[in-house]
Amino acid sequence: MTSSITSPNSEIQLTRGHKKKARTRQALIEAAIHIYSEKGVSELQLNGLAERAGVSNGTIYNYFKTRDEVLHAVGIELADQFSQRITHVSQGIENAVERVAVGIRMFILQGRSDPTWAGAVAGLFQHDQTIQSIVANNLLNDLVLGIKQGQFHIKNKLVAMGLIASATIGAISAILEGLDQADYDSSLAEMLLLALGVRAEQASQIANQALPEKKLEPGPESNVKRGRGRPRKTIGR
Amino acid sequence: MTSSITSPNSEIQLTRGHKKKARTRQALIEAAIHIYSEKGVSELQLNGLAERAGVSNGTIYNYFKTRDEVLHAVGIELADQFSQRITHVSQGIENAVERVAVGIRMFILQGRSDPTWAGAVAGLFQHDQTIQSIVANNLLNDLVLGIKQGQFHIKNKLVAMGLIASATIGAISAILEGLDQADYDSSLAEMLLLALGVRAEQASQIANQALPEKKLEPGPESNVKRGRGRPRKTIGR
Amino acid sequence: MTSSITSPNSEIQLTRGHKKKARTRQALIEAAIHIYSEKGVSELQLNGLAERAGVSNGTIYNYFKTRDEVLHAVGIELADQFSQRITHVSQGIENAVERVAVGIRMFILQGRSDPTWAGAVAGLFQHDQTIQSIVANNLLNDLVLGIKQGQFHIKNKLVAMGLIASATIGAISAILEGLDQADYDSSLAEMLLLALGVRAEQASQIANQALPEKKLEPGPESNVKRGRGRPRKTIGR
Amino acid sequence: MTSSITSPNSEIQLTRGHKKKARTRQALIEAAIHIYSEKGVSELQLNGLAERAGVSNGTIYNYFKTRDEVLHAVGIELADQFSQRITHVSQGIENAVERVAVGIRMFILQGRSDPTWAGAVAGLFQHDQTIQSIVANNLLNDLVLGIKQGQFHIKNKLVAMGLIASATIGAISAILEGLDQADYDSSLAEMLLLALGVRAEQASQIANQALPEKKLEPGPESNVKRGRGRPRKTIGR
DNA sequence: TATGAATGAGTCTTCATTCAT
DNA sequence: TATGAATGAAGACTCATTCAT
C-alpha cells in the first residue's frame, strides 16, 4: 500500500493505532492521486475513490466537505510534494544553469520512476492554479539568479518560464504515453538551456553531466509495477 | 471575438433547401467548438450543445449516434482546420527556419485574433491523438528540412517536436488565461529557434521579421465545401 | 385520477395529446398535494412524488429545478385554489359578518368533503408565507368592511386576523385527526363572531343559517375514499 | 434571550460527580429544545445536537436508543415544563374566567420573555399529542368550572378548547415571527373570553387587569429535581 | 428530420447508527 | 460512559439517450 506518494513520515504513523484520522485522510489523497494518474483529473468519482482507499463512501465526507474540496486538497498535496522533490535535489547547487537543468531532468526522470505521481502532477497542471504557482516560483528564482550570474539571456522572463514549464510537462506526458526516448531528460534540458541563451558547449555539458546522488524520494518498487494503461476511450465525462 | 467558426453568411445557405442537413451538423460542431473553448473539452453537455446550436436535444441524435461520436467529429474538424490554417501560411516559404518560426507565431497570434478556435485546439490537444499527429507531421517535415538545410542542430527530432508543440500550446493557453505579453509570438519563436540550434543572430532576425501578408483565416465557405467524407489518414485513432 | 385538486379545465387538456407538459406538471403537483396531506410538508420525497405522479424521477427536473421549487410551486397552487374556493362562495354576500362566517364554515366543511386538499392547506399554512398572505388579505378586507359597517368591534385587526386564521386551521387539523364534532363549522363561526364583537343573537343567527347553495368546487367522490390514516410515527425527518 | 432552559449554576452540579449522567442527559434535552426553537422540530440533527450539548455524537446513544427516543423525551420534558409553568401561575385563582385569561396571557408573555422555550412548545404542539393533551386537560377543567360558575356560555366544549389552544399557539408563533403587537396578550384574551360568552365589560376588565406577581419561570433547580421517572398519564401516545 | 418530454442509471451528499478504543 | 471515525442506506440531482409525435 505504501507508495512514493506517501509522505516520508507515514511509516511511523502506520505503526500506531493512533492517528487513524490522519491515515485515512492520507489514504484518500493517495487513492485520488492514483485515479488522477490513471483516468485524468476530471474523472474522479467519489465512489471509486472510496473503494480504492478502502473506506466507505460516507467516510470521505468526514474529511472533505465536498468533491471539490477533495480535488483541491489533492492539488495542494501534489504541489507540496512537487516542491519538496524538486527543490530537494537542487539544494546546494549554486549555479543557476545547473539548478534549472537538474530540475528539468529530475522531473522527467520521475516520469519513469514514479509514473503515477508524475502523471497526476502533469494532469493537474492544467487545472490547478496552486501547482502552477509553485512551479512558477521555483523557476522564476532560478531564472533571475541565472540572469544575475550572466548566464541566461532572456527577453521575457514570463515567456521563458512558460516555455520551460510547458515543455517539461509535455515531456512527462509524452513519456507516460509511451513515447519515451533515450536521454529524454538531458536532450530536453539541453535544448531548453539553449533557449535560455546559454552557450552551446556549456548547455551540452551541463545538461549531460551526472546528476547529484541524492535519492529521488522514497519511491518503492510498487510504483513501477503499476501500468499506466487503460487508454481513455472517452474524452469528456 | 471574431471567429472563423461562425457559419458563413447564412443567406447563401438558406437559398438551398437541400443543404439543411449539412448545415445542422455544422452548426452542432461549431457550437461544440465554442463550448470547448469556454468550458473545456470534458465539459461538453449535450443539452447545452443543442441549445447553443439552436436545435432541440433530440436532433443531435440524427447526426451522431453518441456523445463520443460528437467529440470525435469535433476533433476531426478542428484538426482539419488546424492543418489548413497552418499549411496555408507557410505555403511558399522555402526556408525551414522561417517555416517553423512563422508556424509558431501564426498559431500564437490566433490566440488573440480567434481565441475561440485557438482555445478549442489547445484544449483538445491534450485529449486527442488526431490533432497531435497532424501537428507532428507538419512539424517533422520542417525539422527534417531544416536539418538538411544545415540550419537546425538537433539531437533528437521527437524531443524537439514535443518541445515546440507543447511550448506553443502552452503559450496559447497562457494568453487565453490573460497572461499575454507583448511580442509573445516572436519571443517564443526566437527561444525555440535557439533551442533548435539556430544561431542567435539568425534566430532573432527571423523570429522578429514581418509576417507574410496572408490572411490568418481561410474563407468561410471552405467550412462547407471541405468534404466531411474525405477519409484522413492519421496516426492517432 | 382526477381529483378536486385538478384545476377546473383539466378535463379538456386530458382529452388531447397536446399539452402533455401541462398535464405532467399538474400530475406532479397533485401528487405532491396528496403526499403533503398524508405525510406532512417536510416529508415530501422526490422518489415517492415521481412514483405517485406516475413518472420517473428525472422527469420532475423537467419541471422544477430543485426540490424547493416543487414545494414552492405546490404552495402557490394551493394558495391559488384556496383563494378561488373561498372567495367563490362569499361572492355576492354584502354583509361582512356573513362573509366571514361563510368563509370560516366553508373552509371547515372542506375538511370533511376534501380532506386531502384541506390537510395539505392546513399543513402548508405553517411553512409558506404565500398562503398566509392570501388568507390574510381575504380576511383583512372583510374585517375592515365589517368595522365600517359597524358590526365588528375590534381593538387590533392583526390580532383578530391571527385569531381567525389559526382557529380555523386548528379546527381543520382537529377534524382531520378524527376529533370531529357535529356543527363544528357553525359552532366555531359563532364563537369567532362573538370574539369579533358581534352581538350574541346575531352571531348565533348568522353562524347557523343555511349556507349559499354554491357547489364547493368540482370535488369528486374519490376525495372521500382516501383515508388520511398512516399515523406519523416519526416527528422529524 | 434569557432562558430557563439554561442549566442552573453549573458549579453546584460540578460538586457532585455522581450526577454526571443526569446532567449529560439534561444537557442533551436542553440543547434539543434550543434547536427545536430555532429550526423547527423536524430539523433536529443528531450531530448538531451533540455539538450543541458539548458532547460527542456517540454519547447520545448512551442515553437514547434512537433519534425518535430523543424527540420523545424532549416532548415529555416540554410538556412537563409547560404543565408546571401554567398551573403555577393560575394557582390560587378561583374565578374560571380569570384562570383562563391569566393562562392565555402568561403563555403569550413567554413568547417575549423566553422565546426559546415558547417557540419549542409552539412548534411541538402540532406534532406531539402529549403536549396537546396536557393543554386540553388544564383547559377543560377551567371551562367546566366556568360553565358551572355561569360565566361561560358555550355550545361545544371541545370546539372551545380547540379554539383557545390554537389561537394561543398561533399568537406565540406570530410573535416569534416578529409580528408582535402591543397588548397582544390582553387583546387576544379579551377576544377569546368574548368567544366563550363572557359579557363584554367583564371580558375587557379581566383581560386587562394586572397579572399576579408570580415569577413566570420556576426556579432552575426544578429542572433537575423533577424526577424523570414519574410516569405521566396522558391521552396521547 | 425535428422536437422535446420522458427515462433511469449513475453521482454526489446527508445523517442516523455502529463500534473499536 | 465518552469518544469520534466509519458505515451505508437513502435521497437529491444530472445528463446521455430514447421515443412518440
CSV table of N, CA and C in Angstrom, one decimal, chain C residues 22-142:
chain,number,residue,atom,x,y,z
C,22,ALA,N,-48.2,20.4,-19.7
C,22,ALA,CA,-49.0,20.9,-18.6
C,22,ALA,C,-49.6,19.8,-17.8
C,23,ARG,N,-50.0,18.7,-18.5
C,23,ARG,CA,-50.6,17.6,-17.7
C,23,ARG,C,-49.6,17.0,-16.7
C,24,THR,N,-48.4,16.8,-17.2
C,24,THR,CA,-47.4,16.2,-16.3
C,24,THR,C,-47.1,17.1,-15.1
C,25,ARG,N,-47.0,18.4,-15.4
C,25,ARG,CA,-46.8,19.3,-14.3
C,25,ARG,C,-47.9,19.2,-13.3
C,26,GLN,N,-49.1,19.2,-13.8
C,26,GLN,CA,-50.3,19.1,-12.9
C,26,GLN,C,-50.3,17.8,-12.1
C,27,ALA,N,-49.9,16.8,-12.8
C,27,ALA,CA,-49.9,15.5,-12.1
C,27,ALA,C,-48.9,15.5,-11.0
C,28,LEU,N,-47.8,16.2,-11.2
C,28,LEU,CA,-46.8,16.3,-10.1
C,28,LEU,C,-47.4,17.1,-9.0
C,29,ILE,N,-48.0,18.2,-9.3
C,29,ILE,CA,-48.5,19.0,-8.2
C,29,ILE,C,-49.6,18.3,-7.4
C,30,GLU,N,-50.4,17.6,-8.1
C,30,GLU,CA,-51.5,16.9,-7.4
C,30,GLU,C,-50.9,15.8,-6.6
C,31,ALA,N,-49.9,15.1,-7.1
C,31,ALA,CA,-49.3,14.0,-6.3
C,31,ALA,C,-48.7,14.6,-5.0
C,32,ALA,N,-48.1,15.8,-5.2
C,32,ALA,CA,-47.4,16.4,-4.1
C,32,ALA,C,-48.5,16.8,-3.0
C,33,ILE,N,-49.6,17.3,-3.5
C,33,ILE,CA,-50.6,17.6,-2.5
C,33,ILE,C,-51.1,16.4,-1.7
C,34,HIS,N,-51.2,15.3,-2.4
C,34,HIS,CA,-51.6,14.1,-1.7
C,34,HIS,C,-50.6,13.8,-0.6
C,35,ILE,N,-49.3,13.9,-1.0
C,35,ILE,CA,-48.3,13.5,-0.1
C,35,ILE,C,-48.2,14.5,1.1
C,36,TYR,N,-48.3,15.7,0.8
C,36,TYR,CA,-48.4,16.7,1.9
C,36,TYR,C,-49.5,16.3,2.9
C,37,SER,N,-50.6,16.0,2.3
C,37,SER,CA,-51.8,15.7,3.1
C,37,SER,C,-51.6,14.5,4.0
C,38,GLU,N,-50.9,13.5,3.4
C,38,GLU,CA,-50.8,12.2,4.2
C,38,GLU,C,-49.6,12.2,5.1
C,39,LYS,N,-48.5,12.9,4.7
C,39,LYS,CA,-47.3,12.7,5.5
C,39,LYS,C,-46.7,14.0,6.0
C,40,GLY,N,-47.3,15.1,5.6
C,40,GLY,CA,-46.8,16.4,6.1
C,40,GLY,C,-45.8,17.0,5.1
C,41,VAL,N,-45.7,18.3,5.2
C,41,VAL,CA,-44.9,19.0,4.2
C,41,VAL,C,-43.5,18.6,4.2
C,42,SER,N,-42.9,18.4,5.4
C,42,SER,CA,-41.5,18.1,5.4
C,42,SER,C,-41.1,16.7,4.9
C,43,GLU,N,-42.1,15.9,4.6
C,43,GLU,CA,-41.8,14.5,4.2
C,43,GLU,C,-41.8,14.3,2.7
C,44,LEU,N,-42.0,15.3,2.0
C,44,LEU,CA,-42.0,15.1,0.5
C,44,LEU,C,-40.7,14.6,0.0
C,45,GLN,N,-40.8,13.4,-0.6
C,45,GLN,CA,-39.6,12.8,-1.1
C,45,GLN,C,-39.7,12.7,-2.6
C,46,LEU,N,-38.7,13.0,-3.4
C,46,LEU,CA,-38.9,13.1,-4.8
C,46,LEU,C,-39.1,11.8,-5.5
C,47,ASN,N,-38.6,10.8,-4.9
C,47,ASN,CA,-38.8,9.4,-5.5
C,47,ASN,C,-40.3,9.1,-5.3
C,48,GLY,N,-40.8,9.3,-4.1
C,48,GLY,CA,-42.2,9.0,-3.9
C,48,GLY,C,-43.1,9.9,-4.7
C,49,LEU,N,-42.7,11.1,-4.9
C,49,LEU,CA,-43.5,12.0,-5.7
C,49,LEU,C,-43.6,11.5,-7.1
C,50,ALA,N,-42.5,11.2,-7.7
C,50,ALA,CA,-42.4,10.7,-9.0
C,50,ALA,C,-43.3,9.4,-9.2
C,51,GLU,N,-43.1,8.5,-8.3
C,51,GLU,CA,-43.9,7.3,-8.4
C,51,GLU,C,-45.4,7.6,-8.3
C,52,ARG,N,-45.8,8.4,-7.4
C,52,ARG,CA,-47.2,8.7,-7.2
C,52,ARG,C,-47.8,9.5,-8.5
C,53,ALA,N,-46.9,10.3,-9.1
C,53,ALA,CA,-47.4,11.0,-10.3
C,53,ALA,C,-47.3,10.1,-11.5
C,54,GLY,N,-46.7,8.9,-11.4
C,54,GLY,CA,-46.6,8.0,-12.5
C,54,GLY,C,-45.6,8.4,-13.5
C,55,VAL,N,-44.5,9.1,-13.0
C,55,VAL,CA,-43.4,9.5,-13.9
C,55,VAL,C,-42.1,9.0,-13.3
C,56,SER,N,-41.1,9.1,-14.0
C,56,SER,CA,-39.8,8.7,-13.5
C,56,SER,C,-39.1,9.9,-12.8
C,57,ASN,N,-38.3,9.6,-11.8
C,57,ASN,CA,-37.8,10.7,-11.0
C,57,ASN,C,-37.1,11.8,-11.8
C,58,GLY,N,-36.4,11.4,-12.9
C,58,GLY,CA,-35.8,12.5,-13.6
C,58,GLY,C,-36.8,13.5,-14.2
C,59,THR,N,-38.0,13.0,-14.5
C,59,THR,CA,-39.0,13.9,-15.1
C,59,THR,C,-39.3,15.1,-14.2
C,60,ILE,N,-39.2,14.9,-13.0
C,60,ILE,CA,-39.5,16.0,-12.1
C,60,ILE,C,-38.6,17.2,-12.4
C,61,TYR,N,-37.4,16.9,-12.8
C,61,TYR,CA,-36.5,18.0,-13.1
C,61,TYR,C,-36.7,18.7,-14.4
C,62,ASN,N,-37.6,18.1,-15.2
C,62,ASN,CA,-38.0,18.9,-16.4
C,62,ASN,C,-39.0,20.0,-16.1
C,63,TYR,N,-39.5,20.0,-14.8
C,63,TYR,CA,-40.5,21.0,-14.5
C,63,TYR,C,-40.0,21.9,-13.3
C,64,PHE,N,-39.2,21.3,-12.5
C,64,PHE,CA,-38.7,22.1,-11.3
C,64,PHE,C,-37.2,21.9,-11.2
C,65,LYS,N,-36.6,23.0,-10.9
C,65,LYS,CA,-35.1,22.9,-10.9
C,65,LYS,C,-34.6,22.2,-9.6
C,66,THR,N,-35.4,22.3,-8.6
C,66,THR,CA,-35.0,21.8,-7.3
C,66,THR,C,-36.1,21.4,-6.4
C,67,ARG,N,-35.9,20.6,-5.4
C,67,ARG,CA,-36.9,20.1,-4.5
C,67,ARG,C,-37.7,21.3,-4.0
C,68,ASP,N,-37.0,22.3,-3.6
C,68,ASP,CA,-37.6,23.5,-3.0
C,68,ASP,C,-38.6,24.2,-4.0
C,69,GLU,N,-38.2,24.1,-5.2
C,69,GLU,CA,-39.1,24.7,-6.2
C,69,GLU,C,-40.4,23.9,-6.3
C,70,VAL,N,-40.3,22.6,-6.1
C,70,VAL,CA,-41.5,21.9,-6.1
C,70,VAL,C,-42.4,22.3,-4.9
C,71,LEU,N,-41.8,22.4,-3.8
C,71,LEU,CA,-42.5,22.9,-2.6
C,71,LEU,C,-43.2,24.2,-2.8
C,72,HIS,N,-42.4,25.1,-3.4
C,72,HIS,CA,-42.9,26.4,-3.6
C,72,HIS,C,-44.1,26.4,-4.6
C,73,ALA,N,-43.9,25.6,-5.7
C,73,ALA,CA,-45.0,25.6,-6.7
C,73,ALA,C,-46.3,25.0,-6.1
C,74,VAL,N,-46.1,24.0,-5.3
C,74,VAL,CA,-47.3,23.5,-4.6
C,74,VAL,C,-47.9,24.5,-3.7
C,75,GLY,N,-47.1,25.3,-3.1
C,75,GLY,CA,-47.6,26.3,-2.2
C,75,GLY,C,-48.5,27.3,-3.0
C,76,ILE,N,-47.9,27.8,-4.1
C,76,ILE,CA,-48.6,28.7,-5.0
C,76,ILE,C,-49.9,28.1,-5.4
C,77,GLU,N,-49.9,26.9,-5.9
C,77,GLU,CA,-51.1,26.3,-6.4
C,77,GLU,C,-52.2,26.2,-5.3
C,78,LEU,N,-51.7,25.7,-4.1
C,78,LEU,CA,-52.7,25.6,-3.0
C,78,LEU,C,-53.3,26.9,-2.7
C,79,ALA,N,-52.4,27.9,-2.6
C,79,ALA,CA,-52.9,29.2,-2.2
C,79,ALA,C,-53.9,29.7,-3.2
C,80,ASP,N,-53.6,29.5,-4.5
C,80,ASP,CA,-54.5,29.8,-5.6
C,80,ASP,C,-55.8,29.2,-5.4
C,81,GLN,N,-55.8,27.9,-5.2
C,81,GLN,CA,-57.0,27.1,-5.1
C,81,GLN,C,-57.8,27.6,-3.9
C,82,PHE,N,-57.1,27.8,-2.8
C,82,PHE,CA,-57.7,28.3,-1.6
C,82,PHE,C,-58.5,29.6,-1.9
C,83,SER,N,-57.8,30.5,-2.5
C,83,SER,CA,-58.4,31.8,-2.8
C,83,SER,C,-59.6,31.6,-3.6
C,84,GLN,N,-59.5,30.8,-4.6
C,84,GLN,CA,-60.7,30.6,-5.5
C,84,GLN,C,-61.9,30.0,-4.8
C,85,ARG,N,-61.6,28.9,-4.0
C,85,ARG,CA,-62.7,28.2,-3.4
C,85,ARG,C,-63.4,29.1,-2.4
C,86,ILE,N,-62.6,29.8,-1.6
C,86,ILE,CA,-63.3,30.6,-0.5
C,86,ILE,C,-63.9,31.8,-1.1
C,87,THR,N,-63.3,32.5,-1.9
C,87,THR,CA,-63.9,33.7,-2.5
C,87,THR,C,-65.1,33.4,-3.3
C,88,HIS,N,-65.0,32.2,-3.9
C,88,HIS,CA,-66.1,31.7,-4.8
C,88,HIS,C,-67.4,31.8,-4.0
C,89,VAL,N,-67.4,31.2,-2.8
C,89,VAL,CA,-68.7,31.1,-2.1
C,89,VAL,C,-69.1,32.4,-1.4
C,90,SER,N,-68.2,33.3,-1.1
C,90,SER,CA,-68.7,34.5,-0.5
C,90,SER,C,-69.0,35.6,-1.5
C,91,GLN,N,-68.8,35.2,-2.8
C,91,GLN,CA,-69.2,36.2,-3.8
C,91,GLN,C,-70.6,36.6,-3.7
C,92,GLY,N,-70.9,37.9,-3.8
C,92,GLY,CA,-72.3,38.3,-3.7
C,92,GLY,C,-72.8,38.5,-2.4
C,93,ILE,N,-72.1,38.1,-1.3
C,93,ILE,CA,-72.5,38.4,0.0
C,93,ILE,C,-72.0,39.8,0.4
C,94,GLU,N,-73.0,40.6,0.8
C,94,GLU,CA,-72.6,42.0,1.1
C,94,GLU,C,-72.2,42.2,2.5
C,95,ASN,N,-72.9,41.5,3.4
C,95,ASN,CA,-72.7,41.7,4.8
C,95,ASN,C,-71.4,41.1,5.3
C,96,ALA,N,-70.5,41.9,5.9
C,96,ALA,CA,-69.2,41.4,6.3
C,96,ALA,C,-69.3,40.2,7.3
C,97,VAL,N,-70.2,40.3,8.2
C,97,VAL,CA,-70.4,39.3,9.2
C,97,VAL,C,-70.7,38.0,8.5
C,98,GLU,N,-71.6,38.0,7.6
C,98,GLU,CA,-71.9,36.8,6.8
C,98,GLU,C,-70.7,36.3,6.0
C,99,ARG,N,-70.0,37.2,5.4
C,99,ARG,CA,-68.8,36.8,4.6
C,99,ARG,C,-67.8,36.1,5.5
C,100,VAL,N,-67.6,36.6,6.6
C,100,VAL,CA,-66.6,36.0,7.5
C,100,VAL,C,-67.1,34.6,7.9
C,101,ALA,N,-68.4,34.6,8.3
C,101,ALA,CA,-68.9,33.3,8.8
C,101,ALA,C,-68.9,32.3,7.7
C,102,VAL,N,-69.3,32.7,6.5
C,102,VAL,CA,-69.4,31.7,5.4
C,102,VAL,C,-67.9,31.2,5.1
C,103,GLY,N,-67.0,32.1,5.1
C,103,GLY,CA,-65.6,31.7,4.9
C,103,GLY,C,-65.1,30.7,5.8
C,104,ILE,N,-65.3,31.0,7.1
C,104,ILE,CA,-64.9,30.0,8.1
C,104,ILE,C,-65.6,28.7,7.9
C,105,ARG,N,-66.8,28.7,7.8
C,105,ARG,CA,-67.6,27.4,7.7
C,105,ARG,C,-67.2,26.7,6.4
C,106,MET,N,-67.1,27.4,5.3
C,106,MET,CA,-66.8,26.7,4.1
C,106,MET,C,-65.5,26.0,4.2
C,107,PHE,N,-64.5,26.7,4.8
C,107,PHE,CA,-63.2,26.1,4.9
C,107,PHE,C,-63.3,24.8,5.8
C,108,ILE,N,-64.0,24.9,6.8
C,108,ILE,CA,-64.1,23.8,7.7
C,108,ILE,C,-64.8,22.6,7.0
C,109,LEU,N,-65.8,22.9,6.3
C,109,LEU,CA,-66.5,21.9,5.6
C,109,LEU,C,-65.6,21.2,4.5
C,110,GLN,N,-64.7,21.9,4.0
C,110,GLN,CA,-63.7,21.2,3.1
C,110,GLN,C,-63.0,20.2,3.8
C,111,GLY,N,-62.7,20.4,5.1
C,111,GLY,CA,-62.0,19.4,5.9
C,111,GLY,C,-62.7,18.0,5.9
C,112,ARG,N,-64.0,18.1,5.7
C,112,ARG,CA,-64.8,16.8,5.6
C,112,ARG,C,-64.9,16.4,4.2
C,113,SER,N,-65.2,17.3,3.3
C,113,SER,CA,-65.5,16.8,1.9
C,113,SER,C,-64.3,16.6,1.1
C,114,ASP,N,-63.2,17.2,1.4
C,114,ASP,CA,-62.0,17.1,0.6
C,114,ASP,C,-60.8,17.1,1.5
C,115,PRO,N,-60.7,16.1,2.4
C,115,PRO,CA,-59.7,16.1,3.4
C,115,PRO,C,-58.2,16.2,2.9
C,116,THR,N,-58.1,15.7,1.7
C,116,THR,CA,-56.7,15.8,1.1
C,116,THR,C,-56.3,17.2,0.9
C,117,TRP,N,-57.2,17.9,0.3
C,117,TRP,CA,-56.9,19.3,0.0
C,117,TRP,C,-56.7,20.1,1.3
C,118,ALA,N,-57.7,19.9,2.2
C,118,ALA,CA,-57.7,20.7,3.4
C,118,ALA,C,-56.5,20.4,4.2
C,119,GLY,N,-56.1,19.1,4.3
C,119,GLY,CA,-55.0,18.7,5.1
C,119,GLY,C,-53.7,19.4,4.5
C,120,ALA,N,-53.6,19.4,3.2
C,120,ALA,CA,-52.4,20.0,2.6
C,120,ALA,C,-52.4,21.5,2.9
C,121,VAL,N,-53.5,22.1,2.8
C,121,VAL,CA,-53.5,23.6,3.1
C,121,VAL,C,-53.2,23.8,4.5
C,122,ALA,N,-53.8,23.1,5.4
C,122,ALA,CA,-53.5,23.3,6.8
C,122,ALA,C,-52.0,23.0,7.1
C,123,GLY,N,-51.5,21.9,6.6
C,123,GLY,CA,-50.1,21.6,6.8
C,123,GLY,C,-49.2,22.7,6.3
C,124,LEU,N,-49.5,23.2,5.1
C,124,LEU,CA,-48.7,24.2,4.5
C,124,LEU,C,-48.7,25.5,5.2
C,125,PHE,N,-49.8,25.8,5.8
C,125,PHE,CA,-50.0,27.1,6.4
C,125,PHE,C,-48.9,27.5,7.3
C,126,GLN,N,-48.3,26.6,8.0
C,126,GLN,CA,-47.2,27.0,8.9
C,126,GLN,C,-45.9,27.2,8.2
C,127,HIS,N,-45.8,26.7,7.0
C,127,HIS,CA,-44.5,26.7,6.4
C,127,HIS,C,-44.3,27.7,5.2
C,128,ASP,N,-45.5,28.2,4.7
C,128,ASP,CA,-45.4,29.0,3.5
C,128,ASP,C,-46.0,30.4,3.7
C,129,GLN,N,-45.2,31.4,3.5
C,129,GLN,CA,-45.7,32.7,3.5
C,129,GLN,C,-46.8,33.0,2.5
C,130,THR,N,-46.7,32.5,1.3
C,130,THR,CA,-47.6,32.8,0.3
C,130,THR,C,-49.1,32.6,0.7
C,131,ILE,N,-49.3,31.4,1.2
C,131,ILE,CA,-50.7,31.0,1.5
C,131,ILE,C,-51.2,31.9,2.7
C,132,GLN,N,-50.3,32.2,3.6
C,132,GLN,CA,-50.7,33.0,4.7
C,132,GLN,C,-51.1,34.4,4.2
C,133,SER,N,-50.4,34.9,3.3
C,133,SER,CA,-50.7,36.2,2.8
C,133,SER,C,-52.1,36.3,2.1
C,134,ILE,N,-52.3,35.2,1.4
C,134,ILE,CA,-53.6,35.2,0.7
C,134,ILE,C,-54.8,35.2,1.7
C,135,VAL,N,-54.6,34.3,2.7
C,135,VAL,CA,-55.7,34.2,3.7
C,135,VAL,C,-55.8,35.6,4.4
C,136,ALA,N,-54.6,36.2,4.7
C,136,ALA,CA,-54.6,37.4,5.4
C,136,ALA,C,-55.4,38.5,4.6
C,137,ASN,N,-55.1,38.6,3.3
C,137,ASN,CA,-55.7,39.6,2.5
C,137,ASN,C,-57.2,39.4,2.5
C,138,ASN,N,-57.7,38.2,2.2
C,138,ASN,CA,-59.1,38.0,2.2
C,138,ASN,C,-59.8,38.4,3.5
C,139,LEU,N,-59.1,38.0,4.5
C,139,LEU,CA,-59.7,38.2,5.8
C,139,LEU,C,-59.7,39.7,6.2
C,140,LEU,N,-58.6,40.3,5.9
C,140,LEU,CA,-58.5,41.7,6.3
C,140,LEU,C,-59.5,42.6,5.7
C,141,ASN,N,-59.8,42.3,4.4
C,141,ASN,CA,-60.8,43.1,3.7
C,141,ASN,C,-62.1,43.0,4.4
C,142,ASP,N,-62.5,41.8,4.7
C,142,ASP,CA,-63.8,41.6,5.4
C,142,ASP,C,-63.8,42.2,6.7
